[in-house]
CSV table of C-alpha atoms in Angstrom, one decimal:
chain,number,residue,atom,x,y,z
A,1,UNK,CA,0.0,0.0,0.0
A,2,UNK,CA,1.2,3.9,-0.1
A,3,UNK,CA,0.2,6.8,0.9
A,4,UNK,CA,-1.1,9.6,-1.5
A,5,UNK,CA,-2.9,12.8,-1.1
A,6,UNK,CA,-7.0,12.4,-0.7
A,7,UNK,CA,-7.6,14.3,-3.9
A,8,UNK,CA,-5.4,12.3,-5.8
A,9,UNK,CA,-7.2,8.9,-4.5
A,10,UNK,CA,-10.0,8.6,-7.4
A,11,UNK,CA,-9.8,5.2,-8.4
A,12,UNK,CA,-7.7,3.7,-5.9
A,13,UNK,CA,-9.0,1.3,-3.3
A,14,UNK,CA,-8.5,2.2,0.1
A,15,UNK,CA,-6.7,-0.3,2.7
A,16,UNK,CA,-9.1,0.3,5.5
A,17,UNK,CA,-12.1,1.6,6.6
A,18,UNK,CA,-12.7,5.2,7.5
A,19,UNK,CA,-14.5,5.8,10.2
A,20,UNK,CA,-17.2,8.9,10.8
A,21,UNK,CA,-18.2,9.8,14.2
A,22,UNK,CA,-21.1,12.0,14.6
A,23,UNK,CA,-21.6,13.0,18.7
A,24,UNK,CA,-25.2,11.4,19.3
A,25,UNK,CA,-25.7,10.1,15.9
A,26,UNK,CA,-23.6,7.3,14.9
A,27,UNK,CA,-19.5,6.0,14.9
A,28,UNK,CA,-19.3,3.6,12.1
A,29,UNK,CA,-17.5,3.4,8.9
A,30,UNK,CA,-18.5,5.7,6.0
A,31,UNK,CA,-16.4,4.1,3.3
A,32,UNK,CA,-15.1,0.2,3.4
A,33,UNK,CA,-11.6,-1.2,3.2
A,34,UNK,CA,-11.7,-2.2,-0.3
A,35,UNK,CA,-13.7,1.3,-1.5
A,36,UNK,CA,-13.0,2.7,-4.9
A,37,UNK,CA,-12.6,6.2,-3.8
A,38,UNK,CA,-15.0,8.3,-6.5
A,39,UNK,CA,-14.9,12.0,-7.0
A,40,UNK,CA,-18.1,12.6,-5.1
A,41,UNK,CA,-16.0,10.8,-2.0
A,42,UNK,CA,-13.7,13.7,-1.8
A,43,UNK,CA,-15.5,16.2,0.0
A,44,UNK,CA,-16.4,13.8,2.7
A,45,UNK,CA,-12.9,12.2,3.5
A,46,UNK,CA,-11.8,15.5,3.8
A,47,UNK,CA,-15.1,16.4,6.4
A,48,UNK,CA,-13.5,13.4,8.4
A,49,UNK,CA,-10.2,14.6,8.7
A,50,UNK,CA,-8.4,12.3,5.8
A,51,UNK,CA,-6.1,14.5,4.1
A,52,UNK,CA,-4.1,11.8,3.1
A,53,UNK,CA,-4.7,7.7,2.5
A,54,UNK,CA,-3.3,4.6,2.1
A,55,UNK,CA,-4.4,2.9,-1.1
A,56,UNK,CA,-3.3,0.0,-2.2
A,57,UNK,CA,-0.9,-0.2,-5.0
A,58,UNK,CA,-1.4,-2.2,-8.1
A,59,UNK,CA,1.0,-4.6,-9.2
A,60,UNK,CA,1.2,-6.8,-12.3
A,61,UNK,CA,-0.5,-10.0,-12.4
A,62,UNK,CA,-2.2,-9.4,-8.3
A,63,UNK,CA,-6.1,-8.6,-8.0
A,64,UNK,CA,-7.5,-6.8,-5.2
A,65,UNK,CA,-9.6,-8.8,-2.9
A,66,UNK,CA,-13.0,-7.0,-4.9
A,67,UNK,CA,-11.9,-7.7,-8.2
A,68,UNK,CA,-11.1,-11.7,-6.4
A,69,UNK,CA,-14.1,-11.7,-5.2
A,70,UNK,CA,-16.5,-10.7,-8.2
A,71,UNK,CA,-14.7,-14.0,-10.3
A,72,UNK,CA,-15.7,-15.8,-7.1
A,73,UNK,CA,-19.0,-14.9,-7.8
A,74,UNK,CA,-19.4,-15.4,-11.2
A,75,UNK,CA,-18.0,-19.1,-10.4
A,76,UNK,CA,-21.3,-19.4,-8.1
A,77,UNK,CA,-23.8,-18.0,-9.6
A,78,UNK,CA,-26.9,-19.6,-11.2
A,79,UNK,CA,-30.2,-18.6,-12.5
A,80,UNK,CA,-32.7,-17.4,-9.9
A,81,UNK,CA,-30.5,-15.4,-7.8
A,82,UNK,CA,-28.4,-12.0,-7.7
A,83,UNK,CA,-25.6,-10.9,-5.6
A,84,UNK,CA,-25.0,-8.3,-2.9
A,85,UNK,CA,-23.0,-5.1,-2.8
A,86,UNK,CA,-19.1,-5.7,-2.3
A,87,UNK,CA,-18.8,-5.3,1.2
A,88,UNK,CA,-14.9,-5.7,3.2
A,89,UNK,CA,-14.0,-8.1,0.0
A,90,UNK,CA,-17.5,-10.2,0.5
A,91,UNK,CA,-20.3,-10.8,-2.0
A,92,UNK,CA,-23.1,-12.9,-0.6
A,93,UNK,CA,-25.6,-14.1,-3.3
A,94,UNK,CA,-29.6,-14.0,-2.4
A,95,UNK,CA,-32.4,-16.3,-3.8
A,96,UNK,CA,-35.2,-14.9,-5.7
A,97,UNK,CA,-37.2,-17.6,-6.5
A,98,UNK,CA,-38.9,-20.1,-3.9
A,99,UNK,CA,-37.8,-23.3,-4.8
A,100,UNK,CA,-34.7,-25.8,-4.0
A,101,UNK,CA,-30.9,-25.0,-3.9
A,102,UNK,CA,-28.5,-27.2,-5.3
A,103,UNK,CA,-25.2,-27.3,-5.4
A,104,UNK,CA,-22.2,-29.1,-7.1
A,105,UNK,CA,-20.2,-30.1,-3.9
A,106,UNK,CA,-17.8,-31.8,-5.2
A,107,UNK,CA,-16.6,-28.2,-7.0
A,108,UNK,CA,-17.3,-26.2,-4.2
A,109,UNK,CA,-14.4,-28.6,-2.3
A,110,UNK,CA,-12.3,-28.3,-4.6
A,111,UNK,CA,-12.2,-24.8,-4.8
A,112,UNK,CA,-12.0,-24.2,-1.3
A,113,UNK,CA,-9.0,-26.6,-1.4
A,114,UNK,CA,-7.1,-24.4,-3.4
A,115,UNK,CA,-6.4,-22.0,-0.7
A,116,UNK,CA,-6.5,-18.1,-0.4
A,117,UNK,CA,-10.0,-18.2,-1.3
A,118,UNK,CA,-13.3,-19.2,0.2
A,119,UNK,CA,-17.2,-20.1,-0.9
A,120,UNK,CA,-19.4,-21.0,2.6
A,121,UNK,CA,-23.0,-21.8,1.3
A,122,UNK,CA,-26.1,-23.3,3.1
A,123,UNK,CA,-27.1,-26.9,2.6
A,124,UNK,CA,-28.2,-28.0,-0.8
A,125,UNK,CA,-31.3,-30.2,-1.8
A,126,UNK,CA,-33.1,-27.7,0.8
A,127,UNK,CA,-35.7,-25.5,0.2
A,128,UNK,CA,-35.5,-21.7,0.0
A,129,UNK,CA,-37.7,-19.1,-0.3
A,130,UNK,CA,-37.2,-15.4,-2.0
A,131,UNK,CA,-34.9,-13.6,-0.3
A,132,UNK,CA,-33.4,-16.1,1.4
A,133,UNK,CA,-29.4,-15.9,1.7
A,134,UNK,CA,-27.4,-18.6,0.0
A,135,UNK,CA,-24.0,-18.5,-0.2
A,136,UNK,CA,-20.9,-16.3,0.7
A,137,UNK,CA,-17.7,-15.7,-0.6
A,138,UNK,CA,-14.5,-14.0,-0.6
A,139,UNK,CA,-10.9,-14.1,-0.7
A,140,UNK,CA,-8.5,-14.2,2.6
A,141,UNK,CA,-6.0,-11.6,1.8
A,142,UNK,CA,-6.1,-8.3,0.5
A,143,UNK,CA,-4.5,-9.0,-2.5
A,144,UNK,CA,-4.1,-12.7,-4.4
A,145,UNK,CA,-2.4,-13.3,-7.3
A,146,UNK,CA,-3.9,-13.6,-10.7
A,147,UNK,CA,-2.8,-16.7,-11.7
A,148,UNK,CA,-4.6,-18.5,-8.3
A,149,UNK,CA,-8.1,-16.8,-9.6
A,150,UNK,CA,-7.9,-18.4,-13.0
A,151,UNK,CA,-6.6,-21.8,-11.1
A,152,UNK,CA,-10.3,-21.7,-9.4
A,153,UNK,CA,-11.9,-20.6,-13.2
A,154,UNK,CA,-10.4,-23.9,-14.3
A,155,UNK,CA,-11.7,-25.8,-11.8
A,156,UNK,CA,-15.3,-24.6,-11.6
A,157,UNK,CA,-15.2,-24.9,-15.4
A,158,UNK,CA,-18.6,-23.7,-17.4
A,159,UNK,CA,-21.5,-24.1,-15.3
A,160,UNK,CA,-22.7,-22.5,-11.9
A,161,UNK,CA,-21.2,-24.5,-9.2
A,162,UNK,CA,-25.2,-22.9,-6.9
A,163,UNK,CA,-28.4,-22.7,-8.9
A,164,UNK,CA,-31.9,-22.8,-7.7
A,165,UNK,CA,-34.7,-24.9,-9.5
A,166,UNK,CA,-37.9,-23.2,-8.9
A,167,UNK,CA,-40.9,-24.7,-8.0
A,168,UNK,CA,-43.4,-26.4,-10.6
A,169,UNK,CA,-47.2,-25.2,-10.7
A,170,UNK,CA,-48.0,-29.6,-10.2
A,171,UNK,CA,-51.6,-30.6,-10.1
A,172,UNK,CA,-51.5,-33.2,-6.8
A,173,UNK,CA,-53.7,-36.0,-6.5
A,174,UNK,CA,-54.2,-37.4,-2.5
A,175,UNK,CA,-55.6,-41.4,-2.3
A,176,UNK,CA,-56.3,-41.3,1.7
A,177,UNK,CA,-56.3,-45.4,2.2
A,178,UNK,CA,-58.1,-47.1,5.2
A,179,UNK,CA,-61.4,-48.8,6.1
A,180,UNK,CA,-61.6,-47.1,8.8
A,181,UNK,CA,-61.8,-43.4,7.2
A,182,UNK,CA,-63.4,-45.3,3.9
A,183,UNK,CA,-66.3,-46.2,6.3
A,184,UNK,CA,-66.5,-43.0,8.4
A,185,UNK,CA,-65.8,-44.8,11.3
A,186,UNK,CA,-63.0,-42.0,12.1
A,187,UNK,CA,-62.1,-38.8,10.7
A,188,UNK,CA,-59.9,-38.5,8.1
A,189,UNK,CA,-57.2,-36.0,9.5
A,190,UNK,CA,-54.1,-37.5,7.5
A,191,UNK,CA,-55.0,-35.6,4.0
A,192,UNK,CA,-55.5,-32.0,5.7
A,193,UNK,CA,-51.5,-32.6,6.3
A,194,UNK,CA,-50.9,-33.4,2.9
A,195,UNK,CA,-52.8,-30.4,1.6
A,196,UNK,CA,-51.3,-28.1,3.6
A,197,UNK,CA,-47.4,-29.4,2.5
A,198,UNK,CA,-48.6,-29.2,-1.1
A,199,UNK,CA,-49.7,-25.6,-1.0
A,200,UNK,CA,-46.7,-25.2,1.3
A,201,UNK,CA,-44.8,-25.6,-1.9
A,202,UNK,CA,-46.9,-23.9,-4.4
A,203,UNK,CA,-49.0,-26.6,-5.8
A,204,UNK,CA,-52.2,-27.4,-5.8
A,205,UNK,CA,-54.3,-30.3,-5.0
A,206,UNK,CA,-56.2,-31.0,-7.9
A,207,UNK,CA,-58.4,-34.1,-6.6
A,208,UNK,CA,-58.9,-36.6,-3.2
A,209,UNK,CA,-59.8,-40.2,-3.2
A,210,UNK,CA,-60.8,-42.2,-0.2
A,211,UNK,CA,-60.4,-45.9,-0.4
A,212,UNK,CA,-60.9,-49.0,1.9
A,213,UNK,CA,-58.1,-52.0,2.5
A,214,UNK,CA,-59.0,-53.2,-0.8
A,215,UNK,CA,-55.5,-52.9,-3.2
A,216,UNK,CA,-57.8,-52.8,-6.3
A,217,UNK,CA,-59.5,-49.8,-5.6
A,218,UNK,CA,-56.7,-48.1,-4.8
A,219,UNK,CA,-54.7,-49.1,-7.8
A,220,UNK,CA,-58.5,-47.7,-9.2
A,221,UNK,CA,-58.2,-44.4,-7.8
A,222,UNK,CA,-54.3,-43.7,-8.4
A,223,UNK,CA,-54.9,-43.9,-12.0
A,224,UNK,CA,-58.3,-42.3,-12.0
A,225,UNK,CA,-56.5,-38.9,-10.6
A,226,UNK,CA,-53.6,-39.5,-13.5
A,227,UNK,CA,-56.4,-40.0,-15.8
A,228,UNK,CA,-58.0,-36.3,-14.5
A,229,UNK,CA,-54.4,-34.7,-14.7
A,230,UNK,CA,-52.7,-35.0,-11.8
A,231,UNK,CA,-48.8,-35.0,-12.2
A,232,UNK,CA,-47.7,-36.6,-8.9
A,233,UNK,CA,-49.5,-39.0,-6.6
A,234,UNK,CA,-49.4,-39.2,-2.7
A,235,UNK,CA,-50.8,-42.2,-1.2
A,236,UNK,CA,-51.6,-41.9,2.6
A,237,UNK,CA,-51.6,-45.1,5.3
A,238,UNK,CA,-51.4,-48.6,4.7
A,239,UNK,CA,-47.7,-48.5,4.6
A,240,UNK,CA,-46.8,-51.0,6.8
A,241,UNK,CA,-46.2,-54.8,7.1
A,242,UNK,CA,-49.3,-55.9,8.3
A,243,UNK,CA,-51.9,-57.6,6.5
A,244,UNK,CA,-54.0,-54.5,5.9
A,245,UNK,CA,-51.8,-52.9,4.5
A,246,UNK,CA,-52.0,-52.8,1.0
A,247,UNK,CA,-51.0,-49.4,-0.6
A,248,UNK,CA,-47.4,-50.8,-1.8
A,249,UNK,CA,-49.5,-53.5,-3.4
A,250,UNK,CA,-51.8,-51.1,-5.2
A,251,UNK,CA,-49.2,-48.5,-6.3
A,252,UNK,CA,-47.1,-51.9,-7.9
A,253,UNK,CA,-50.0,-52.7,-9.6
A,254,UNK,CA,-50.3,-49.2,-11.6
A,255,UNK,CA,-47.8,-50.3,-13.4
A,256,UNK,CA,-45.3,-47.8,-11.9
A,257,UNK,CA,-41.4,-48.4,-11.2
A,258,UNK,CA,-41.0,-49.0,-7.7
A,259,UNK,CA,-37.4,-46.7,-6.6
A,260,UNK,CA,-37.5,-47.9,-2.7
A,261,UNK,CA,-39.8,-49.3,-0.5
A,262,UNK,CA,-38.3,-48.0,2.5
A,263,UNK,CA,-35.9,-44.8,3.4
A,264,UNK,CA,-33.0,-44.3,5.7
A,265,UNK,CA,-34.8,-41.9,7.8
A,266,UNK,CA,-37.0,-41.6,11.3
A,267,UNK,CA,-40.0,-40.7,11.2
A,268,UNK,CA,-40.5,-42.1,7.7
A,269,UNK,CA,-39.2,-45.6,7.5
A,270,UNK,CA,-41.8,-47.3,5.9
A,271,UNK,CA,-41.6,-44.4,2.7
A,272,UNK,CA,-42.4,-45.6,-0.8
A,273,UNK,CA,-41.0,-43.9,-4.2
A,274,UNK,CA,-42.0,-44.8,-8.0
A,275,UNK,CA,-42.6,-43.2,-11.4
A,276,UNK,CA,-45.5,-44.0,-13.0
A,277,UNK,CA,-44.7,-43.6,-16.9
A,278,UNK,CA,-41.7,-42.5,-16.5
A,279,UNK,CA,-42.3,-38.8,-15.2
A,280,UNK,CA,-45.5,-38.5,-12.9
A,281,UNK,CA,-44.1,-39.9,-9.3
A,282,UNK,CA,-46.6,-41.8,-7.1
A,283,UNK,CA,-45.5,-42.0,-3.4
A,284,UNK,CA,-46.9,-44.3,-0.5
A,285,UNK,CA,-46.7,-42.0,2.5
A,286,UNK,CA,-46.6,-43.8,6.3
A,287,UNK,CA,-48.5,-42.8,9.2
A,288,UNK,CA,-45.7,-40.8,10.7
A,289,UNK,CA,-46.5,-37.7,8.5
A,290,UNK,CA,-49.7,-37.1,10.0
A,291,UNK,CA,-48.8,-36.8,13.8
A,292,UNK,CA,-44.6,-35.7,13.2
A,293,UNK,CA,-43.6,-32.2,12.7
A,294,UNK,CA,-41.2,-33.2,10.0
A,295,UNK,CA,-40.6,-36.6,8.2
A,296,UNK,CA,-39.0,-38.1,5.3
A,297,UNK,CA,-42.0,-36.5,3.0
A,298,UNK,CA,-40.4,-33.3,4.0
A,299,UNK,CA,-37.1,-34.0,2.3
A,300,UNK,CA,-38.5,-35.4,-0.7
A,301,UNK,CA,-41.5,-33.7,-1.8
A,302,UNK,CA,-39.5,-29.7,-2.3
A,303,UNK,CA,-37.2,-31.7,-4.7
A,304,UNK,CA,-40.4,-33.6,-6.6
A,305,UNK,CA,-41.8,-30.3,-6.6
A,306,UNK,CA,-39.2,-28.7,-8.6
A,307,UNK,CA,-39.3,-31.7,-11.2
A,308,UNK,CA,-35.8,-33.4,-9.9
A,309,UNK,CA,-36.1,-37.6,-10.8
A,310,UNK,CA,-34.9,-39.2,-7.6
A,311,UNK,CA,-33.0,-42.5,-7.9
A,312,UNK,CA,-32.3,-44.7,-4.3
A,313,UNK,CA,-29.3,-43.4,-3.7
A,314,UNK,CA,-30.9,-40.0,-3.1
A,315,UNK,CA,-32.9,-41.7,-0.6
A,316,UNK,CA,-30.1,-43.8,0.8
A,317,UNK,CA,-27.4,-40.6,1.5
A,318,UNK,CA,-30.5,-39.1,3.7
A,319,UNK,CA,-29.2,-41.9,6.4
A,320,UNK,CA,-26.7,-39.5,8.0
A,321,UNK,CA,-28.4,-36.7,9.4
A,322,UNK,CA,-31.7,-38.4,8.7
A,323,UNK,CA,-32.8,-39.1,12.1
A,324,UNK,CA,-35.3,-36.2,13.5
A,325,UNK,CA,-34.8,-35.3,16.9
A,326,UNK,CA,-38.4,-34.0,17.1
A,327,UNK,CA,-37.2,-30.8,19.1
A,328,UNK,CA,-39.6,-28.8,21.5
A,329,UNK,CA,-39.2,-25.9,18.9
A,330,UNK,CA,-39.2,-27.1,15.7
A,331,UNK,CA,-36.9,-24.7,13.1
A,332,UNK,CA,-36.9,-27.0,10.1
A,333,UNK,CA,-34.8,-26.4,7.3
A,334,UNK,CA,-32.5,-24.8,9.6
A,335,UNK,CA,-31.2,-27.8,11.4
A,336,UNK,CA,-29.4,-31.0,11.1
A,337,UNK,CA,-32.5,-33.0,9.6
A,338,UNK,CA,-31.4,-34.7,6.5
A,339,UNK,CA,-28.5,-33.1,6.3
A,340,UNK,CA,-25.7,-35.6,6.5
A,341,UNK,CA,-24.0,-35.4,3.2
């Protein structure tokens, strides 16, 4: 760095923050380390007593951390979100769709590897909503050589390392399964849960079915609702090993491609995934997601929603981190639910 006069600072970034006190009104910094000093900035360094500053001074093939962190950025960012103001050498990026971030980890480690630099994002496969902060990042020194950043270019190569796939407008069709509801013998309270985490997400529920133990009707009804439109299928009760229990039967029967019967996670064990025709998924929800907070439903049906094909290993890397520890005070997505990997 070196130290120049204040009116012959235009265009050079400053090495650390100025600081304006006002008696009564504030003590904070009116320009950033890492400022490009502007000719309307002038006047008011001088107001705060900065005759003279230290700037830092521009060397062949070295980038200041803002110009470090911008190519950070553009390494991170996808569609459906923009990026902060440069602020002490950090750009933070912010959602503006709802829908579900993703993110290619495998990238993200190995540009963090590469030292110097940093990218700290929240968990991907989560939802987010508009607004919502994703990811930050910045470079450790003030100044990092050229040659490092295009290191990182290379290894993020062409596509957004963070995107967000926005939710789809899907018509859902519920099949509540039971004798017992089927018969009015209790009320059915399982598919006001699975309306409200459909509209949760922006879809709507286009029609209901209510259907006894028997696996033929509710093979009948799945393909009734695909027959009247509805893109994905949620299939509530009968889950289970007993005898009564059906639903896996039905949903076999549609014809559809079974992915799992069964998941890696508690409360939602007993979770069913399939593809009917390839594209519209069908899924046998347990018991557990009518009395629990949060269950495995909650960690598949965002990413269904967005129109992301699950295979079993999706299912099968929600083991770590997939066990709900049904807190007092519930702040799902923001804790360690489903997020092992």
């Amino acid at each position: 760095m070196k130290l120049i006069r204040t009116e012959d600072a235009v265009g050079h970034a400053l090495c650390h923050d100025i600081t304006q006190i006002i008696r009564g009104v504030t003590k904070d910094a009116v320009f950033r380390k890492g400022h490009i000093v502007t000719e309307e900035d002038i006047p008011v360094l001088l107001s705060v007593g900065k005759e003279n500053l230290y700037v830092w001074e521009k060397e062949e093939g070295m980038l200041h951390e803002n110009e470090a962190a911008e190519i950070l950025r553009k390494i991170c960012q996808g569609e459906h979100m923009h990026p902060s103001d440069i602020k002490e050498g950090k750009i933070e990026l912010i959602a503006d769709e709802d829908g579900v971030l993703k993110i290619d980890r495998e990238r993200l480690k190995r540009i963090n590897a590469l030292g110097e630099m940093m990218i700290a994002t929240r968990h991907g496969d989560f939802p987010v909503k508009k607004g919502d902060k994703l990811a930050g990042m910045r470079v450790i020194p003030l100044v990092i050589r050229e040659e490092k950043m295009k290191e990182a270019q290379e290894v993020a190569g062409e596509q957004p390392i963070l995107t967000i796939l926005p939710y789809q407008k899907r018509r859902v069709g519920i099949v509540a399964t039971g004798s017992e509801v089927y018969y009015h013998r209790i009320e059915d309270t399982f598919t006001p849960v699975m309306v409200e985490k459909v509209e949760e997400l922006g879809a709507e529920v286009g029609a209901k079915r209510t259907c006894n133990d028997d696996h033929e009707m509710i093979t009948a009804a799945i393909l009734e609702l695909i027959g009247e439109g509805c893109d994905l299928i949620l299939c509530t009760g009968g889950m289970s090993v007993d005898p009564d229990d059906r639903t896996p039967l039905a949903i076999r029967n549609t014809g559809a491609d079974i992915v799992t019967y069964g998941a890696p996670v508690l409360p939602g064990a007993m979770f069913l995934l399939s593809y009917y025709k390839e594209n519209i998924p069908i899924l046998g929800v347990p018991g557990c997601a009518m009395y629990s907070k949060r269950t495995v439903l909650d960690l598949v049906l965002p990413r269904l929603m967005c129109g992301e094909r699950l295979c079993a290993e999706d299912l099968n890397r929600l083991g770590e981190g997939g066990l709900c520890l049904n807190c007092k005070s519930c702040t799902f997505p923001n804790c360690g639910f489903g997020k092992g990997v």
